């Protein structure tokens, strides 16, 4: 867990920043409140005279008065009450948060996916091929998600399959999907969009190609923008290609197995 995710901001620095934005973007002082609790950053920050602001600021810098505002380190000038951010962190198992303004992840986001298993099979191009990628073999992903009871309510599990071409892009996406699964982000419990069934394991915002062909209408290939979109969805959950070892980022073969290339890899996430 990242212990420090931002910088403490004293009253004078924050007021000067806000005044610049007010002048530049024709905003009002009332527009500058903590996005979480919607109250003033510092009480009467825009009403106090300059000498009083300077006095308070000096006391904050010396430690006589607390700095109540933090600027998150990865965001572009997003400010919050420190207390609000700490309360957010207390709601997650490992202290990770998502910026309420831009969605940037701080720490490692862990989901609420039920326990399950992820199997990976590699098929030769003669046996199985994604439409538009006939020159490559196919990566088949099989998910087995267990049912159980959550908050006193019984939910059902699911079995899902998905496909990737066994080329550089497909191998890279596979490695990212493994990270998502280990962080329990691939599925959640909710209502199925396709069947309307409630209290069941459902996809959690990371789209998978569940058919070899048929195009986007049938959740299959070809779909030229798929790799870009799924990387964006993974990034929204804090998973980036930069997390992969350089050897996996730079080489075309991210998955190795004995010949012939028909094998199975099982991965089970840690229990919540």
Short mmCIF file of C-alpha atoms in Angstrom, two decimals:
data_model
loop_
_atom_site.label_atom_id
_atom_site.label_comp_id
_atom_site.label_asym_id
_atom_site.label_seq_id
_atom_site.Cartn_x
_atom_site.Cartn_y
_atom_site.Cartn_z
CA UNK A 1 0.00 0.00 0.00
CA UNK A 2 1.23 3.48 -0.81
CA UNK A 3 1.53 5.20 2.58
CA UNK A 4 1.67 8.70 1.12
CA UNK A 5 -0.35 9.39 -1.99
CA UNK A 6 -0.18 13.16 -2.11
CA UNK A 7 1.32 16.41 -0.86
CA UNK A 8 -0.01 18.49 2.04
CA UNK A 9 -1.07 21.92 0.79
CA UNK A 10 -1.06 25.02 3.05
CA UNK A 11 -3.78 27.64 2.77
CA UNK A 12 -1.80 30.29 0.86
CA UNK A 13 -0.62 27.94 -1.90
CA UNK A 14 -4.11 26.58 -2.38
CA UNK A 15 -5.73 30.02 -2.44
CA UNK A 16 -3.25 31.32 -5.01
CA UNK A 17 -3.90 28.29 -7.22
CA UNK A 18 -7.66 28.79 -6.95
CA UNK A 19 -7.44 32.52 -7.70
CA UNK A 20 -5.50 31.78 -10.90
CA UNK A 21 -8.20 29.35 -12.03
CA UNK A 22 -10.97 31.79 -11.09
CA UNK A 23 -9.41 34.49 -13.29
CA UNK A 24 -8.49 32.15 -16.15
CA UNK A 25 -11.72 30.15 -16.35
CA UNK A 26 -14.20 32.77 -15.05
CA UNK A 27 -15.10 30.63 -12.04
CA UNK A 28 -16.46 31.60 -8.63
CA UNK A 29 -14.85 31.02 -5.26
CA UNK A 30 -17.88 28.88 -4.41
CA UNK A 31 -16.77 26.42 -7.11
CA UNK A 32 -13.72 25.41 -5.07
CA UNK A 33 -14.81 22.79 -2.57
CA UNK A 34 -13.61 19.31 -1.68
CA UNK A 35 -15.09 17.02 -4.38
CA UNK A 36 -15.90 14.39 -1.75
CA UNK A 37 -17.68 16.31 1.02
CA UNK A 38 -18.47 19.45 -1.03
CA UNK A 39 -17.40 21.83 1.75
CA UNK A 40 -14.74 24.56 1.81
CA UNK A 41 -11.12 23.43 1.68
CA UNK A 42 -10.16 25.93 4.39
CA UNK A 43 -12.76 27.99 6.23
CA UNK A 44 -13.11 31.54 4.81
CA UNK A 45 -10.09 30.97 2.56
CA UNK A 46 -11.24 33.66 0.11
CA UNK A 47 -12.65 36.08 2.70
CA UNK A 48 -9.71 36.50 5.06
CA UNK A 49 -7.33 39.45 4.48
CA UNK A 50 -3.87 38.77 3.07
CA UNK A 51 -2.04 39.34 6.35
CA UNK A 52 -4.28 36.83 8.12
CA UNK A 53 -3.70 34.28 5.35
CA UNK A 54 0.08 34.80 5.67
CA UNK A 55 -0.10 34.29 9.44
CA UNK A 56 -2.12 31.07 9.14
CA UNK A 57 0.16 29.83 6.38
CA UNK A 58 3.27 30.38 8.54
CA UNK A 59 1.67 28.46 11.39
CA UNK A 60 0.86 25.60 9.03
CA UNK A 61 4.41 25.44 7.68
CA UNK A 62 5.82 25.42 11.22
CA UNK A 63 3.44 22.69 12.34
CA UNK A 64 1.46 24.87 14.77
CA UNK A 65 -1.67 24.39 12.65
CA UNK A 66 -2.54 21.29 10.64
CA UNK A 67 -2.68 21.25 6.86
CA UNK A 68 -6.10 19.85 6.10
CA UNK A 69 -5.79 19.61 2.32
CA UNK A 70 -3.85 17.18 0.14
CA UNK A 71 -3.07 17.28 -3.58
CA UNK A 72 -2.96 13.78 -5.04
CA UNK A 73 0.44 13.10 -6.61
CA UNK A 74 -0.62 11.44 -9.89
CA UNK A 75 -3.47 13.81 -10.74
CA UNK A 76 -3.51 17.22 -12.38
CA UNK A 77 -4.21 19.52 -9.43
CA UNK A 78 -6.93 17.53 -7.71
CA UNK A 79 -7.31 18.65 -4.09
CA UNK A 80 -9.20 16.97 -1.25
CA UNK A 81 -9.55 17.15 2.50
CA UNK A 82 -7.03 14.73 3.98
CA UNK A 83 -9.73 13.36 6.26
CA UNK A 84 -11.97 12.58 3.28
CA UNK A 85 -9.18 10.72 1.49
CA UNK A 86 -8.30 8.73 4.60
CA UNK A 87 -11.91 7.70 5.05
CA UNK A 88 -11.94 6.48 1.45
CA UNK A 89 -8.81 4.44 2.06
CA UNK A 90 -10.35 2.82 5.11
CA UNK A 91 -13.11 1.35 2.95
CA UNK A 92 -10.68 -0.81 0.94
CA UNK A 93 -8.80 -3.86 2.15
CA UNK A 94 -5.35 -2.52 1.22
CA UNK A 95 -5.83 1.25 1.29
CA UNK A 96 -6.03 1.68 -2.48
CA UNK A 97 -8.30 4.39 -3.88
CA UNK A 98 -9.48 5.75 -7.20
CA UNK A 99 -9.37 9.53 -7.58
CA UNK A 100 -13.03 10.68 -7.44
CA UNK A 101 -12.33 13.27 -10.16
CA UNK A 102 -10.26 11.51 -12.83
CA UNK A 103 -10.23 7.85 -11.78
CA UNK A 104 -6.45 7.47 -11.41
CA UNK A 105 -5.61 4.52 -9.17
CA UNK A 106 -3.46 4.93 -6.06
CA UNK A 107 -2.09 1.67 -4.71
CA UNK A 108 -3.18 -1.68 -6.09
CA UNK A 109 -6.91 -1.97 -6.65
CA UNK A 110 -8.31 -5.26 -5.36
CA UNK A 111 -11.79 -6.28 -6.48
CA UNK A 112 -14.57 -8.35 -4.94
CA UNK A 113 -14.56 -11.22 -7.42
CA UNK A 114 -15.66 -14.56 -5.94
CA UNK A 115 -13.06 -17.33 -5.80
CA UNK A 116 -12.40 -19.17 -9.01
CA UNK A 117 -9.91 -20.44 -11.53
CA UNK A 118 -8.48 -19.17 -14.81
CA UNK A 119 -7.28 -21.75 -17.32
CA UNK A 120 -5.31 -20.88 -20.45
CA UNK A 121 -5.00 -23.18 -23.45
CA UNK A 122 -2.86 -22.55 -26.50
CA UNK A 123 -4.13 -23.96 -29.81
CA UNK A 124 -2.27 -24.22 -33.10
CA UNK A 125 -3.56 -22.20 -36.05
CA UNK A 126 -4.56 -25.42 -37.77
CA UNK A 127 -6.83 -26.29 -34.86
CA UNK A 128 -8.32 -22.91 -33.93
CA UNK A 129 -8.00 -19.37 -35.32
CA UNK A 130 -9.63 -16.03 -34.63
CA UNK A 131 -11.26 -14.46 -37.69
CA UNK A 132 -8.76 -12.08 -39.27
CA UNK A 133 -5.85 -13.81 -37.53
CA UNK A 134 -5.76 -17.05 -39.49
CA UNK A 135 -1.98 -16.96 -39.59
CA UNK A 136 -1.73 -17.36 -35.82
CA UNK A 137 -2.76 -19.89 -33.24
CA UNK A 138 -5.36 -19.06 -30.61
CA UNK A 139 -5.23 -18.43 -26.88
CA UNK A 140 -8.32 -19.82 -25.19
CA UNK A 141 -9.15 -18.54 -21.71
CA UNK A 142 -11.55 -20.45 -19.48
CA UNK A 143 -12.90 -18.93 -16.28
CA UNK A 144 -14.57 -20.97 -13.56
CA UNK A 145 -16.11 -18.72 -10.90
CA UNK A 146 -17.60 -20.25 -7.77
CA UNK A 147 -20.98 -19.41 -6.26
CA UNK A 148 -21.46 -18.67 -2.61
CA UNK A 149 -23.07 -16.31 -0.11
CA UNK A 150 -22.31 -12.60 0.13
CA UNK A 151 -23.88 -10.29 2.69
CA UNK A 152 -26.29 -13.06 3.57
CA UNK A 153 -27.50 -13.46 -0.03
CA UNK A 154 -26.79 -16.54 -2.13
CA UNK A 155 -25.23 -15.95 -5.56
CA UNK A 156 -24.45 -18.30 -8.41
CA UNK A 157 -21.11 -18.81 -10.13
CA UNK A 158 -20.39 -18.93 -13.82
CA UNK A 159 -18.20 -20.51 -16.48
CA UNK A 160 -16.98 -18.24 -19.27
CA UNK A 161 -14.65 -18.62 -22.22
CA UNK A 162 -12.75 -16.05 -24.27
CA UNK A 163 -10.25 -15.93 -27.14
CA UNK A 164 -7.15 -14.01 -28.15
CA UNK A 165 -4.96 -14.45 -31.21
CA UNK A 166 -1.61 -15.98 -30.25
CA UNK A 167 0.39 -13.04 -31.59
CA UNK A 168 2.33 -10.31 -29.78
CA UNK A 169 -0.73 -8.21 -28.95
CA UNK A 170 -2.77 -11.18 -27.82
CA UNK A 171 0.04 -12.47 -25.61
CA UNK A 172 0.44 -9.04 -24.01
CA UNK A 173 -3.31 -8.79 -23.31
CA UNK A 174 -3.22 -12.28 -21.81
CA UNK A 175 -0.56 -11.24 -19.30
CA UNK A 176 -2.60 -8.18 -18.33
CA UNK A 177 -5.74 -10.29 -17.94
CA UNK A 178 -3.82 -12.60 -15.61
CA UNK A 179 -3.00 -9.62 -13.40
CA UNK A 180 -6.65 -8.54 -13.43
CA UNK A 181 -7.73 -12.02 -12.38
CA UNK A 182 -5.18 -12.24 -9.58
CA UNK A 183 -6.40 -8.88 -8.28
CA UNK A 184 -9.98 -10.18 -8.36
CA UNK A 185 -11.11 -7.59 -10.91
CA UNK A 186 -12.39 -9.76 -13.78
CA UNK A 187 -15.80 -10.60 -12.32
CA UNK A 188 -18.13 -9.23 -9.67
CA UNK A 189 -21.56 -10.17 -8.34
CA UNK A 190 -24.52 -8.45 -9.94
CA UNK A 191 -27.25 -8.78 -12.55
CA UNK A 192 -26.47 -10.39 -15.91
CA UNK A 193 -26.98 -8.00 -18.82
CA UNK A 194 -27.77 -10.84 -21.23
CA UNK A 195 -30.06 -13.02 -19.11
CA UNK A 196 -31.32 -10.56 -16.51
CA UNK A 197 -30.43 -13.05 -13.79
CA UNK A 198 -29.75 -11.42 -10.43
CA UNK A 199 -27.14 -12.32 -7.82
CA UNK A 200 -24.75 -14.05 -10.18
CA UNK A 201 -21.11 -13.68 -11.20
CA UNK A 202 -20.85 -11.19 -14.09
CA UNK A 203 -18.13 -9.48 -16.11
CA UNK A 204 -16.66 -6.46 -14.33
CA UNK A 205 -15.95 -3.95 -17.08
CA UNK A 206 -13.05 -5.73 -18.84
CA UNK A 207 -14.42 -6.84 -22.19
CA UNK A 208 -13.48 -10.26 -23.53
CA UNK A 209 -13.98 -11.74 -26.99
CA UNK A 210 -16.23 -14.72 -26.35
CA UNK A 211 -16.43 -15.80 -30.01
CA UNK A 212 -13.79 -16.56 -32.64
CA UNK A 213 -15.71 -14.74 -35.38
CA UNK A 214 -18.85 -12.85 -36.24
CA UNK A 215 -17.48 -9.40 -35.49
CA UNK A 216 -18.52 -7.04 -32.74
CA UNK A 217 -22.22 -7.94 -33.11
CA UNK A 218 -21.43 -11.40 -31.73
CA UNK A 219 -18.61 -10.30 -29.35
CA UNK A 220 -16.04 -11.80 -31.68
CA UNK A 221 -13.37 -10.98 -34.23
CA UNK A 222 -12.57 -9.07 -36.37
CA UNK A 223 -12.58 -5.93 -34.24
CA UNK A 224 -9.65 -3.61 -35.09
CA UNK A 225 -10.07 -1.43 -32.00
CA UNK A 226 -10.41 -4.21 -29.44
CA UNK A 227 -6.83 -4.31 -28.15
CA UNK A 228 -6.78 -0.55 -27.59
CA UNK A 229 -10.13 -0.58 -25.81
CA UNK A 230 -9.34 -3.47 -23.50
CA UNK A 231 -6.02 -1.83 -22.53
CA UNK A 232 -7.95 1.31 -21.63
CA UNK A 233 -10.38 -0.75 -19.54
CA UNK A 234 -7.48 -2.44 -17.77
CA UNK A 235 -5.75 0.90 -17.21
CA UNK A 236 -8.95 2.20 -15.59
CA UNK A 237 -8.43 -0.53 -13.00
CA UNK A 238 -4.77 0.35 -12.51
CA UNK A 239 -3.28 -2.35 -14.76
CA UNK A 240 -0.69 -1.19 -17.31
CA UNK A 241 1.67 -2.85 -19.77
CA UNK A 242 4.52 -1.15 -17.90
CA UNK A 243 3.87 -3.60 -15.04
CA UNK A 244 4.97 -6.51 -17.21
CA UNK A 245 8.62 -7.59 -17.14
CA UNK A 246 10.61 -6.01 -19.96
CA UNK A 247 11.18 -9.43 -21.44
CA UNK A 248 7.41 -9.79 -21.81
CA UNK A 249 6.96 -6.30 -23.21
CA UNK A 250 9.65 -6.58 -25.84
CA UNK A 251 9.52 -10.16 -27.03
CA UNK A 252 6.90 -11.68 -29.28
CA UNK A 253 6.61 -14.88 -27.22
CA UNK A 254 5.00 -14.15 -23.88
CA UNK A 255 3.73 -17.68 -23.24
CA UNK A 256 5.89 -20.76 -23.52
CA UNK A 257 4.90 -24.38 -23.34
CA UNK A 258 6.20 -27.70 -24.58
CA UNK A 259 5.63 -28.62 -28.21
CA UNK A 260 3.01 -29.06 -29.52
CA UNK A 261 1.65 -25.70 -28.27
CA UNK A 262 -1.48 -27.19 -26.71
CA UNK A 263 -1.22 -26.72 -22.96
CA UNK A 264 -3.15 -25.49 -19.95
CA UNK A 265 -2.22 -22.90 -17.34
CA UNK A 266 -4.31 -22.67 -14.19
CA UNK A 267 -4.30 -19.59 -12.00
CA UNK A 268 -6.28 -19.09 -8.83
CA UNK A 269 -6.45 -15.66 -7.14
CA UNK A 270 -5.70 -15.31 -3.48
CA UNK A 271 -8.73 -15.57 -1.23
CA UNK A 272 -10.28 -12.26 -0.25
#
